[in-house]
C-alpha positions as a Markdown table, in Angstrom:
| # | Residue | x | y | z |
|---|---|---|---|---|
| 1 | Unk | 39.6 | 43.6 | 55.0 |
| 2 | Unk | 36.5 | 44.2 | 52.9 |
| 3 | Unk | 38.4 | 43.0 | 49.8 |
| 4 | Unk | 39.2 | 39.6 | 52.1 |
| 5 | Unk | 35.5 | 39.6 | 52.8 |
| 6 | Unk | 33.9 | 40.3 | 49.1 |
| 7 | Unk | 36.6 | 37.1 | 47.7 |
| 8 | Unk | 35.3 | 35.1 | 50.3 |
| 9 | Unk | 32.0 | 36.1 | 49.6 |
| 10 | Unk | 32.6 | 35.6 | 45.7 |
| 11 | Unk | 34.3 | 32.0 | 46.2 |
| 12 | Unk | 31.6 | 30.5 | 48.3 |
| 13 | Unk | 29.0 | 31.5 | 45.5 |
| 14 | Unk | 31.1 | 29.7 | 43.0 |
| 15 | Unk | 31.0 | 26.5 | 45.4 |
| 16 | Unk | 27.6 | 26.8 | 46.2 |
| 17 | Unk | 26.5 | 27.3 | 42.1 |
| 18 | Unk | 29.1 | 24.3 | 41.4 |
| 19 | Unk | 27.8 | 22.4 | 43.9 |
| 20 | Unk | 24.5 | 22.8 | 42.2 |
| 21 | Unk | 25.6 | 22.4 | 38.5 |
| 22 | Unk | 26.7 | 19.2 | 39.9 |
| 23 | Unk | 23.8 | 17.8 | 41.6 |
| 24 | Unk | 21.8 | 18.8 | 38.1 |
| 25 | Unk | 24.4 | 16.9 | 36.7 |
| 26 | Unk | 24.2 | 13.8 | 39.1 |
| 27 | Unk | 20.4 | 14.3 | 38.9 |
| 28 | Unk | 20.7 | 13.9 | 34.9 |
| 29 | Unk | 23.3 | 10.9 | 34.8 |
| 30 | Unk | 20.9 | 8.9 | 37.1 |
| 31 | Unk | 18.0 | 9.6 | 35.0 |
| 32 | Unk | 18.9 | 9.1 | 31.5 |
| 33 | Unk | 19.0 | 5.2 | 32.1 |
| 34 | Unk | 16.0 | 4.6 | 33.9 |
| 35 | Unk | 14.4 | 6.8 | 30.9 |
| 36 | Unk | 15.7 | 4.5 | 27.8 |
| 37 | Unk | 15.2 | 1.1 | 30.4 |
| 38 | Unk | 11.6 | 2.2 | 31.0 |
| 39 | Unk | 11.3 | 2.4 | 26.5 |
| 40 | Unk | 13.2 | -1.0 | 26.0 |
| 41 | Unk | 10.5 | -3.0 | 28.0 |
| 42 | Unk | 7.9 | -0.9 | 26.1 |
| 43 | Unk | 9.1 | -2.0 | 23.4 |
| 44 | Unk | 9.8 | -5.6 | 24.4 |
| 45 | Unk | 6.0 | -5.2 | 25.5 |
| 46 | Unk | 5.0 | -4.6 | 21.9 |
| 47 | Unk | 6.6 | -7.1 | 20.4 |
| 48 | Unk | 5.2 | -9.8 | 22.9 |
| 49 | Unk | 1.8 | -8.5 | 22.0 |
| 50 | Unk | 2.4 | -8.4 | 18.2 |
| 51 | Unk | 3.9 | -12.2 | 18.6 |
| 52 | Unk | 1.3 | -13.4 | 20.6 |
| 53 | Unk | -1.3 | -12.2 | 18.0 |
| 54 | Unk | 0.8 | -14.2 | 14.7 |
| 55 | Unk | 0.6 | -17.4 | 17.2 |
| 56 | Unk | -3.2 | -16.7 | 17.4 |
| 57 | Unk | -3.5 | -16.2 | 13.8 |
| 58 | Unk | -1.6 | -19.4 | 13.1 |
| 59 | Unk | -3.3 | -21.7 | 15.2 |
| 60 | Unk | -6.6 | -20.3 | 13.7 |
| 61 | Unk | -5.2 | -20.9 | 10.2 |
| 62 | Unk | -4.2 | -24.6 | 11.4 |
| 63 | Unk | -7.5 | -25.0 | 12.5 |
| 64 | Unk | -8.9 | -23.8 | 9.1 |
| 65 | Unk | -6.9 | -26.4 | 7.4 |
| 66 | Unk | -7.6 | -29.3 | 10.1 |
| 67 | Unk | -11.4 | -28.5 | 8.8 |
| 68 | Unk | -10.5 | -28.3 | 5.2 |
| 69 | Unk | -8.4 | -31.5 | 5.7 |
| 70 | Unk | -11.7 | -33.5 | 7.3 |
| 71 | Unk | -14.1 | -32.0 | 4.5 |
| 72 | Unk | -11.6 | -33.7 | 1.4 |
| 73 | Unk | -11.6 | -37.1 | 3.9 |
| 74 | Unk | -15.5 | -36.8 | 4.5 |
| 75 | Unk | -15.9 | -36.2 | 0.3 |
| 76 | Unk | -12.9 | -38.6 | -0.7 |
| 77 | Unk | -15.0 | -41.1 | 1.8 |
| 78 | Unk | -18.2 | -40.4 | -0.2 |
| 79 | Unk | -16.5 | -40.9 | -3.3 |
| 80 | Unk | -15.3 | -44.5 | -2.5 |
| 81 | Unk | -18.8 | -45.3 | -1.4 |
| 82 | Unk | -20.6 | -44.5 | -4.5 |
| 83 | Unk | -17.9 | -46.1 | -6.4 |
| 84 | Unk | -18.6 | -48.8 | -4.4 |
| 85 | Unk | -22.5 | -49.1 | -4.2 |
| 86 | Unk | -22.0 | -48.6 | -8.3 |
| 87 | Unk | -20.0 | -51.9 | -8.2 |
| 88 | Unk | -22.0 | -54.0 | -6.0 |
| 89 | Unk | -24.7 | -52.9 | -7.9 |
| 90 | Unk | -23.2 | -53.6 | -10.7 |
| 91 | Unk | -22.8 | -57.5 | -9.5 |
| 92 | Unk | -25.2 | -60.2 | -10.2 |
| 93 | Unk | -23.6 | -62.0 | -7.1 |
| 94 | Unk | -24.2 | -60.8 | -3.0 |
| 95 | Unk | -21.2 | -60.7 | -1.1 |
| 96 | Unk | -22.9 | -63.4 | 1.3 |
| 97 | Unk | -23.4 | -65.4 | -2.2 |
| 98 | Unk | -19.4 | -64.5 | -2.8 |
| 99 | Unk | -18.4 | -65.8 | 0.8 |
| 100 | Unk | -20.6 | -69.1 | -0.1 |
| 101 | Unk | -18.5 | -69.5 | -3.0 |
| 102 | Unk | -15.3 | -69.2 | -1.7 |
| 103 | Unk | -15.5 | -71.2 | 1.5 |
| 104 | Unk | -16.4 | -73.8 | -0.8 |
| 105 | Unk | -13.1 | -73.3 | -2.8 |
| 106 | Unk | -11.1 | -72.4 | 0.0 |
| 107 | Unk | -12.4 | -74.2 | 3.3 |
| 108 | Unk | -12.1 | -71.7 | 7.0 |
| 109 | Unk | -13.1 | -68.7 | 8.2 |
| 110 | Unk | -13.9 | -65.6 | 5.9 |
| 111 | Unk | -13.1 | -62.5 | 7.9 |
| 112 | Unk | -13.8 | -60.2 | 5.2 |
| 113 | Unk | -15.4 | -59.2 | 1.6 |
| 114 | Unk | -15.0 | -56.6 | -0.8 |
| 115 | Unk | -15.0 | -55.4 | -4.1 |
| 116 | Unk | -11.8 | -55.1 | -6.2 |
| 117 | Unk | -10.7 | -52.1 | -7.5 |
| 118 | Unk | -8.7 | -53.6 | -10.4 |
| 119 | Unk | -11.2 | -52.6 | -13.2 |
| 120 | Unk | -12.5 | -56.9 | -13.1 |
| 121 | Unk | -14.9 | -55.8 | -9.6 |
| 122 | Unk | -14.7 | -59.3 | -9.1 |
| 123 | Unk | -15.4 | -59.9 | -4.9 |
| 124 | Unk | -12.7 | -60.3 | -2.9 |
| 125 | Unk | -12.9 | -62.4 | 0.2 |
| 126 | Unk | -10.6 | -63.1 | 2.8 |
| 127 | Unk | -9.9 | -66.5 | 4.5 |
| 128 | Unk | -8.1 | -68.0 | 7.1 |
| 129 | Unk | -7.2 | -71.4 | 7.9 |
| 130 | Unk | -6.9 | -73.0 | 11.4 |
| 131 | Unk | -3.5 | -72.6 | 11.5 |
| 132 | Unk | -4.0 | -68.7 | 10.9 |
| 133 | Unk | -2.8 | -68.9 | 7.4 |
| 134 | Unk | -4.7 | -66.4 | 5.2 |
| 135 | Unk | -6.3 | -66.7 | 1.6 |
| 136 | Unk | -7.2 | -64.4 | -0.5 |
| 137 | Unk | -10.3 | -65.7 | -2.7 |
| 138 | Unk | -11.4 | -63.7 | -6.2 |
| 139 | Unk | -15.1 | -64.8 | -6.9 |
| 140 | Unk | -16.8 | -63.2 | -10.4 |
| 141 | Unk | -19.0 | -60.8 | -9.1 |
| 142 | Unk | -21.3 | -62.0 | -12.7 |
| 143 | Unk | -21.1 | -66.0 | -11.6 |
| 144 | Unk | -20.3 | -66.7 | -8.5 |
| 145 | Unk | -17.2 | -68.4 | -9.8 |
| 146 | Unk | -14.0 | -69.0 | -7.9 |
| 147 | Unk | -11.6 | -66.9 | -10.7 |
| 148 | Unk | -8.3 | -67.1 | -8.0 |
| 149 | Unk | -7.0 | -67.9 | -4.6 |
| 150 | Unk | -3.7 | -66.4 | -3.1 |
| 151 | Unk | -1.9 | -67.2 | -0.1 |
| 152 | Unk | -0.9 | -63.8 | 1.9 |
| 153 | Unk | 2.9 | -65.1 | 3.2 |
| 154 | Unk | 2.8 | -61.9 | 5.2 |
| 155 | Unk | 5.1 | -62.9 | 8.5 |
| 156 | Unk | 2.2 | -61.4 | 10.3 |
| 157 | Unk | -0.6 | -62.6 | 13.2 |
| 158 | Unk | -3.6 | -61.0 | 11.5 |
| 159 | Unk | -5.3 | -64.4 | 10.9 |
| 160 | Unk | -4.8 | -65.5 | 14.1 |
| 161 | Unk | -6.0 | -62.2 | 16.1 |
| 162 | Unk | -9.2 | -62.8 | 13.7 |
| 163 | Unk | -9.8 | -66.1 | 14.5 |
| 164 | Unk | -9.6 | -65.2 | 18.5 |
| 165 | Unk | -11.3 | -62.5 | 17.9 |
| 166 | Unk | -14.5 | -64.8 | 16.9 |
| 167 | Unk | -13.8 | -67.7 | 19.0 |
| 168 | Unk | -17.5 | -68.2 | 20.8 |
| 169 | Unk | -19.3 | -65.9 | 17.9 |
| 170 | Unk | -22.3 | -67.6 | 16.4 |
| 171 | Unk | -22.6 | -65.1 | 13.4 |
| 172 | Unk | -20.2 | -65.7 | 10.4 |
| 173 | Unk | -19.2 | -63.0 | 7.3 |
| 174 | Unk | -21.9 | -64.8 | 5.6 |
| 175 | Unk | -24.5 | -64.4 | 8.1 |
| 176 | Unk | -23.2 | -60.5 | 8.7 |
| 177 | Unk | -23.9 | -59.6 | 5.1 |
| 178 | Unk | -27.5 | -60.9 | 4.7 |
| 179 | Unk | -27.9 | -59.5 | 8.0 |
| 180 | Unk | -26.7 | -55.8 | 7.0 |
| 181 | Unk | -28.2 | -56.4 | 3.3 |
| 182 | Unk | -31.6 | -54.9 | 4.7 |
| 183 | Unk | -30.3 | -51.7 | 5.2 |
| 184 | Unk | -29.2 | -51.7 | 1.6 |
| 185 | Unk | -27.1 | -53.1 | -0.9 |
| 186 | Unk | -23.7 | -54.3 | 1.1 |
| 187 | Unk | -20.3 | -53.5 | -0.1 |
| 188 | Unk | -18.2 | -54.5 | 1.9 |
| 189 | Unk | -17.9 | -57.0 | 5.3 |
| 190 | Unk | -15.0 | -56.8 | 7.9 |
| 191 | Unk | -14.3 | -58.2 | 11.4 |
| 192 | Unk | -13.7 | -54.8 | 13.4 |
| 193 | Unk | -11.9 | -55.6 | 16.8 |
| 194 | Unk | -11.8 | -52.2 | 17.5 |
| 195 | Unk | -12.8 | -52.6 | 20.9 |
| 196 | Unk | -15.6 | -55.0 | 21.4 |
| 197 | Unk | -15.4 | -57.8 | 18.5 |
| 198 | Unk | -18.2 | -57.4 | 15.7 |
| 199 | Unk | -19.0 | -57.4 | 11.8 |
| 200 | Unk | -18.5 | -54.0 | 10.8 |
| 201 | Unk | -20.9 | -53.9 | 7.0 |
| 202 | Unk | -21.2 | -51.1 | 4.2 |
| 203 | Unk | -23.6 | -50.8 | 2.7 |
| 204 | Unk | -25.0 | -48.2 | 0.2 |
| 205 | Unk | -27.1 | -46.5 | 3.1 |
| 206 | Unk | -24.1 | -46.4 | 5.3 |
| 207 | Unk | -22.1 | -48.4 | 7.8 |
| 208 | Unk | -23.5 | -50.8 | 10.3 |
| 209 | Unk | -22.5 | -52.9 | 12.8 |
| 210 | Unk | -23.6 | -56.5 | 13.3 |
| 211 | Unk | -23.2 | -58.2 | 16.9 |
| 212 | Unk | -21.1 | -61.2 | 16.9 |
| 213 | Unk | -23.7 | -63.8 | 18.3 |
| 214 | Unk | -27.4 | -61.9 | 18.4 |
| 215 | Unk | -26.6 | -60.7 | 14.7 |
| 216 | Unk | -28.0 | -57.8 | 15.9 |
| 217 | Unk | -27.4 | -54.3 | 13.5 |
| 218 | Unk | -27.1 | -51.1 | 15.1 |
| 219 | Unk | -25.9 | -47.9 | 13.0 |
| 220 | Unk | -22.0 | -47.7 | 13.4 |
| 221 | Unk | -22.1 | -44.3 | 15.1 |
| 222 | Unk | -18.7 | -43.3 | 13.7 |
| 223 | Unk | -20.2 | -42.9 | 10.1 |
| 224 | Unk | -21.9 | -39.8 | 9.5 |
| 225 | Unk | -23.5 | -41.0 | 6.2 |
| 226 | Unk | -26.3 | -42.9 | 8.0 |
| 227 | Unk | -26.8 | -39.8 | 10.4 |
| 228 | Unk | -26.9 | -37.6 | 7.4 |
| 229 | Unk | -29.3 | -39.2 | 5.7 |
| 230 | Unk | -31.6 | -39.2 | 9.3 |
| 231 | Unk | -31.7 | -43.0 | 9.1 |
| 232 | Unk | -32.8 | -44.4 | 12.8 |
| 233 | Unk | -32.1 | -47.8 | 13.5 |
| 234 | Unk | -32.1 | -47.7 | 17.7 |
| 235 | Unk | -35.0 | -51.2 | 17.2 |
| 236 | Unk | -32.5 | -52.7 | 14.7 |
| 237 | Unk | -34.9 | -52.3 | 11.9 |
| 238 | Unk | -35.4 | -50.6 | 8.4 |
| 239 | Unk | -37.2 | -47.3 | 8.5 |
């Protein structure tokens, strides 16, 4: 009887310290992949972090070279103005003088005048006809000389979007350049229809803007030579 009861005894140990063994084991399984779960999204964390600081770093470098890229423009835009004021310096003849000449050669409307950049510098100025037909008119920048006429057969509207552009306008190329010659020697006259119509003028001060039937010249506020060089023109007048 006592042997009955010390088996008995003996078996349910080994049940109860299986039982055990197993619920550590069951306790372990369970854990384990929580455990490596809980590292993989630490790491997936880290990574995120790290690749969120590169695309901070790159859009700081892009914006480095967005300011290099305006600083070459605003220098490469200096350069073509003193090339430019050299030239009409240079020239004996006024643009407004090289518009007279060539509207005498070639009768219309000249929407523009500029210096060429073929080594001659002779004045280049632009004409259209009524029918919108466009002329290009060299004029010797030493004699006020007609030294060429072109047609532009461009398939294109641009001589007719000028010549509605100044329909009603009581100020001419002509008139535009004298105008913006007394805020320094001009170099170059264009219609700008970039939103309200008027005579956008160079000159060697900076760019200027000349209202389409007062004449009036205000400082074209996109140009930061003028600003630069503290040049105040609110009245209209020279400093």
């Amino acid at each position: 009887m006592k042997r009955n009861i010390v088996i008995a005894t003996v078996t349910a140990a080994a049940l109860i310290g299986g039982g055990t063994v197993a619920a550590y084991a069951s306790a372990d399984d369970g854990n384990a992949p929580t455990q490596r779960q809980t590292n993989v999204r630490v790491a997936d964390d880290r990574d995120d972090a790290a690749d969120d600081r590169n695309e901070a770093a790159d859009d700081r470098n892009d914006a480095a070279d967005d300011r290099d890229d305006a600083a070459d423009d605003r220098n490469d835009d200096a350069d073509d103005r003193s090339d430019d004021a050299t030239e009409a310096r240079a020239s004996k003849i006024t643009s407004a003088d090289a518009i007279a000449s060539a509207l005498k050669n070639t009768p219309g409307t000249a929407v523009s005048a500029d210096r060429d950049d073929d080594g001659a510098g002779a004045w280049d100025v632009n004409v259209v006809k009524g029918d919108g037909t466009e002329y290009s008119v060299q004029v010797s920048p030493d004699t006020a000389k007609v030294v060429g006429a072109q047609r532009d057969d461009d398939d294109d509207n641009d001589g007719r979007e000028d010549l509605a552009a100044l329909k009603g306008a009581s100020v001419d190329a002509r008139e535009a350049a004298e105008a913006g010659a007394a805020k320094g020697t001009v170099t170059d006259v264009d219609l700008d229809d970039d939103g309200p119509a008027a005579w956008s003028v160079e000159t060697t001060r900076g760019e200027w803007k000349v209202d389409l039937k007062t004449g009036k010249v205000t400082q074209d506020h996109d140009d930061d030579t003028a600003q630069g060089n503290g040049q105040d023109d609110r009245d209209g007048d020279d400093d």
